[in-house]
N, CA and C atoms as an extended XYZ file, in Angstrom:
180
Properties=species:S:1:pos:R:3:atomname:S:1:resname:S:1:resid:I:1 pbc="F F F"
N       -15.606       25.311       -5.196 N   MET     1
C       -14.805       24.365       -4.540 CA  MET     1
C       -13.384       24.475       -5.081 C   MET     1
N       -12.446       24.065       -4.201 N   THR     2
C       -11.056       24.195       -4.661 CA  THR     2
C       -10.523       22.694       -4.762 C   THR     2
N        -9.975       22.390       -5.938 N   LEU     3
C        -9.415       21.137       -6.209 CA  LEU     3
C        -8.035       21.235       -6.395 C   LEU     3
N        -7.202       20.987       -5.377 N   GLY     4
C        -5.740       21.349       -5.452 CA  GLY     4
C        -5.587       22.723       -5.852 C   GLY     4
N        -4.857       23.038       -6.904 N   PRO     5
C        -4.612       24.407       -7.433 CA  PRO     5
C        -5.662       24.980       -8.341 C   PRO     5
N        -6.789       24.298       -8.461 N   VAL     6
C        -7.874       24.759       -9.429 CA  VAL     6
C        -9.145       25.109       -8.519 C   VAL     6
N        -9.707       26.159       -8.883 N   GLU     7
C       -11.022       26.651       -8.272 CA  GLU     7
C       -12.158       26.376       -9.289 C   GLU     7
N       -13.109       25.693       -8.783 N   VAL     8
C       -14.259       25.323       -9.676 CA  VAL     8
C       -15.567       25.798       -9.087 C   VAL     8
N       -16.380       26.517       -9.836 N   THR     9
C       -17.649       27.020       -9.415 CA  THR     9
C       -18.719       26.108       -9.883 C   THR     9
N       -19.404       25.315       -9.064 N   LYS    10
C       -20.459       24.414       -9.514 CA  LYS    10
C       -21.362       24.272       -8.280 C   LYS    10
N       -22.638       23.959       -8.703 N   GLU    11
C       -23.632       23.604       -7.626 CA  GLU    11
C       -23.248       22.211       -7.118 C   GLU    11
N       -23.224       22.164       -5.875 N   ALA    12
C       -22.824       20.823       -5.185 CA  ALA    12
C       -23.999       20.206       -4.282 C   ALA    12
N       -24.014       18.935       -4.312 N   VAL    13
C       -24.924       18.181       -3.396 CA  VAL    13
C       -24.127       17.522       -2.302 C   VAL    13
N       -24.496       17.755       -1.186 N   VAL    14
C       -23.721       17.194       -0.033 CA  VAL    14
C       -24.407       15.905        0.383 C   VAL    14
N       -23.625       14.819        0.228 N   ALA    15
C       -24.168       13.467        0.433 CA  ALA    15
C       -23.694       13.023        1.810 C   ALA    15
N       -24.424       12.115        2.401 N   ASP    16
C       -24.190       11.504        3.708 CA  ASP    16
C       -23.342       10.241        3.454 C   ASP    16
N       -21.943       10.535        3.103 N   ILE    17
C       -21.057        9.421        2.769 CA  ILE    17
C       -19.899        9.570        3.696 C   ILE    17
N       -19.076        8.497        3.827 N   GLU    18
C       -17.819        8.539        4.706 CA  GLU    18
C       -16.641        9.028        3.928 C   GLU    18
N       -16.639        9.008        2.602 N   ASP    19
C       -15.572        9.471        1.827 CA  ASP    19
C       -15.520       11.014        1.970 C   ASP    19
N       -14.254       11.486        1.727 N   GLN    20
C       -14.106       13.036        1.906 CA  GLN    20
C       -14.752       13.714        0.694 C   GLN    20
N       -14.738       13.027       -0.465 N   VAL    21
C       -15.253       13.698       -1.671 CA  VAL    21
C       -15.506       12.664       -2.696 C   VAL    21
N       -16.599       12.942       -3.513 N   LEU    22
C       -16.880       12.077       -4.630 CA  LEU    22
C       -17.201       13.049       -5.717 C   LEU    22
N       -16.375       13.129       -6.784 N   LEU    23
C       -16.587       14.106       -7.809 CA  LEU    23
C       -17.464       13.507       -8.943 C   LEU    23
N       -18.487       14.260       -9.319 N   GLY    24
C       -19.287       13.738      -10.352 CA  GLY    24
C       -18.973       14.079      -11.729 C   GLY    24
N       -19.487       13.635      -12.713 N   LEU    25
C       -19.235       13.945      -14.091 CA  LEU    25
C       -19.412       15.436      -14.429 C   LEU    25
N       -20.358       15.994      -13.730 N   ASP    26
C       -20.550       17.482      -13.967 CA  ASP    26
C       -19.280       18.219      -13.695 C   ASP    26
N       -18.465       17.843      -12.682 N   VAL    27
C       -17.258       18.525      -12.378 CA  VAL    27
C       -16.157       18.028      -13.356 C   VAL    27
N       -15.991       16.831      -13.436 N   LEU    28
C       -15.034       16.240      -14.351 CA  LEU    28
C       -15.125       16.536      -15.782 C   LEU    28
N       -16.334       16.698      -16.286 N   SER    29
C       -16.554       17.069      -17.659 CA  SER    29
C       -16.353       18.563      -17.942 C   SER    29
N       -16.249       19.248      -16.767 N   GLY    30
C       -15.964       20.744      -16.901 CA  GLY    30
C       -16.971       21.458      -17.648 C   GLY    30
N       -16.603       22.155      -18.741 N   GLY    31
C       -17.393       22.912      -19.547 CA  GLY    31
C       -16.575       23.898      -20.295 C   GLY    31
N       -17.035       24.344      -21.338 N   ASN    32
C       -16.222       25.193      -22.313 CA  ASN    32
C       -14.881       24.560      -22.650 C   ASN    32
N       -14.944       23.305      -23.004 N   GLY    33
C       -13.795       22.510      -23.333 CA  GLY    33
C       -12.826       22.330      -22.291 C   GLY    33
N       -13.226       22.247      -21.032 N   GLU    34
C       -12.266       22.129      -19.845 CA  GLU    34
C       -12.488       20.596      -19.267 C   GLU    34
N       -12.519       19.643      -20.125 N   GLN    35
C       -12.726       18.347      -19.531 CA  GLN    35
C       -11.414       17.876      -18.690 C   GLN    35
N       -11.670       17.245      -17.733 N   ALA    36
C       -10.553       16.553      -16.876 CA  ALA    36
C        -9.983       15.351      -17.559 C   ALA    36
N        -8.826       15.269      -17.334 N   ASP    37
C        -8.020       13.919      -17.794 CA  ASP    37
C        -7.578       13.257      -16.514 C   ASP    37
N        -7.898       11.981      -16.381 N   ILE    38
C        -7.460       11.221      -15.126 CA  ILE    38
C        -6.322       10.357      -15.581 C   ILE    38
N        -5.082       10.500      -14.895 N   PHE    39
C        -4.005        9.696      -15.218 CA  PHE    39
C        -3.698        8.808      -13.949 C   PHE    39
N        -4.093        7.554      -14.004 N   HIS    40
C        -3.949        6.676      -12.758 CA  HIS    40
C        -2.449        6.364      -12.737 C   HIS    40
N        -1.699        6.275      -13.868 N   SER    41
C        -0.266        5.920      -13.772 CA  SER    41
C         0.467        7.028      -13.074 C   SER    41
N         0.057        8.363      -13.177 N   LYS    42
C         0.734        9.444      -12.398 CA  LYS    42
C         0.004        9.807      -11.133 C   LYS    42
N        -1.189        9.243      -10.904 N   ASN    43
C        -2.057        9.564       -9.691 CA  ASN    43
C        -2.315       11.104       -9.725 C   ASN    43
N        -2.837       11.578      -10.895 N   VAL    44
C        -3.184       12.981      -10.894 CA  VAL    44
C        -4.397       13.080      -11.892 C   VAL    44
N        -5.223       14.157      -11.601 N   ILE    45
C        -6.276       14.509      -12.448 CA  ILE    45
C        -5.775       15.884      -13.103 C   ILE    45
N        -5.861       16.109      -14.432 N   SER    46
C        -5.396       17.262      -15.020 CA  SER    46
C        -6.689       18.102      -15.470 C   SER    46
N        -6.678       19.225      -15.036 N   LEU    47
C        -7.925       20.161      -15.291 CA  LEU    47
C        -7.340       21.587      -15.483 C   LEU    47
N        -7.747       22.125      -16.516 N   ARG    48
C        -7.335       23.546      -16.810 CA  ARG    48
C        -5.767       23.736      -16.892 C   ARG    48
N        -5.170       22.678      -17.305 N   GLY    49
C        -3.704       22.704      -17.433 CA  GLY    49
C        -2.969       22.635      -16.131 C   GLY    49
N        -3.702       22.287      -15.064 N   ARG    50
C        -3.050       22.074      -13.751 CA  ARG    50
C        -3.244       20.606      -13.316 C   ARG    50
N        -2.332       20.138      -12.547 N   GLU    51
C        -2.379       18.754      -12.041 CA  GLU    51
C        -2.907       18.826      -10.624 C   GLU    51
N        -3.899       17.973      -10.366 N   ILE    52
C        -4.520       17.795       -9.076 CA  ILE    52
C        -4.101       16.353       -8.514 C   ILE    52
N        -3.478       16.283       -7.366 N   PRO    53
C        -3.124       14.956       -6.802 CA  PRO    53
C        -4.371       14.054       -6.685 C   PRO    53
N        -4.226       12.833       -7.149 N   LEU    54
C        -5.311       11.847       -7.017 CA  LEU    54
C        -5.060       10.906       -5.865 C   LEU    54
N        -5.856       11.013       -4.773 N   VAL    55
C        -5.674       10.253       -3.595 CA  VAL    55
C        -6.767        9.206       -3.575 C   VAL    55
N        -6.490        7.972       -3.567 N   GLN    56
C        -7.567        6.955       -3.489 CA  GLN    56
C        -7.531        6.428       -2.088 C   GLN    56
N        -8.640        6.532       -1.300 N   GLU    57
C        -8.705        5.989        0.086 CA  GLU    57
C        -9.037        4.467       -0.063 C   GLU    57
N        -8.548        3.806        0.883 N   GLY    58
C        -8.884        2.324        0.970 CA  GLY    58
C        -8.051        1.375        0.093 C   GLY    58
N        -7.054        2.110       -0.605 N   LYS    59
C        -6.200        1.256       -1.409 CA  LYS    59
C        -4.936        0.979       -0.752 C   LYS    59
N        -4.423       -0.173       -0.682 N   GLY    60
C        -3.197       -0.618        0.233 CA  GLY    60
C        -2.178       -1.097       -0.738 C   GLY    60
Protein backbone atom coordinates (compact mmCIF):
# COMPACT_ATOMS: atom_id res chain seq x y z
CA MET A 1 0.00 0.00 0.00
CA THR A 2 1.10 3.55 -0.56
CA LEU A 3 0.72 6.01 2.31
CA GLY A 4 1.54 9.43 0.90
CA PRO A 5 5.21 9.22 -0.09
CA VAL A 6 5.81 5.91 1.75
CA GLU A 7 5.25 2.43 0.33
CA VAL A 8 4.46 -0.26 2.91
CA THR A 9 4.17 -3.97 2.21
CA LYS A 10 1.78 -5.63 4.64
CA GLU A 11 -1.00 -8.17 4.48
CA ALA A 12 -4.27 -6.26 4.50
CA VAL A 13 -7.81 -7.08 5.52
CA VAL A 14 -10.51 -5.35 3.51
CA ALA A 15 -13.40 -4.38 5.77
CA ASP A 16 -16.90 -3.36 4.80
CA ILE A 17 -16.68 0.16 6.25
CA GLU A 18 -17.57 3.58 4.86
CA ASP A 19 -14.21 5.20 5.74
CA GLN A 20 -11.56 5.31 3.03
CA VAL A 21 -8.96 3.66 5.27
CA LEU A 22 -8.41 2.50 8.81
CA LEU A 23 -4.76 1.85 9.64
CA GLY A 24 -4.12 -0.81 12.24
CA LEU A 25 -1.32 -1.04 14.74
CA ASP A 26 0.47 -3.57 12.53
CA VAL A 27 1.04 -0.79 9.97
CA LEU A 28 1.65 2.03 12.44
CA SER A 29 4.06 0.04 14.59
CA GLY A 30 6.06 -0.70 11.44
CA GLY A 31 8.84 -3.11 12.09
CA ASN A 32 12.61 -3.01 12.25
CA GLY A 33 12.41 0.16 14.36
CA GLU A 34 10.09 1.92 11.90
CA GLN A 35 7.34 3.01 14.26
CA ALA A 36 5.07 5.79 13.10
CA ASP A 37 4.72 9.01 15.06
CA ILE A 38 1.37 10.78 14.90
CA PHE A 39 1.49 14.56 15.25
CA HIS A 40 -2.06 15.86 15.63
CA SER A 41 -0.76 19.44 16.02
CA LYS A 42 0.76 19.24 12.51
CA ASN A 43 -1.86 16.82 11.07
CA VAL A 44 0.81 14.39 9.90
CA ILE A 45 2.00 10.86 10.49
CA SER A 46 5.77 10.51 10.35
CA LEU A 47 6.98 7.14 9.03
CA ARG A 48 10.44 6.27 7.72
CA GLY A 49 11.47 9.90 7.95
CA ARG A 50 8.66 11.04 5.65
CA GLU A 51 5.53 12.99 6.55
CA ILE A 52 2.15 11.61 5.52
CA PRO A 53 -0.78 14.06 5.62
CA LEU A 54 -3.31 13.13 8.29
CA VAL A 55 -6.86 13.65 7.05
CA GLN A 56 -9.65 13.11 9.53
CA GLU A 57 -13.07 12.69 8.00
CA GLY A 58 -16.14 13.90 9.79
CA LYS A 59 -14.28 16.61 11.72
CA GLY A 60 -15.63 20.11 11.23
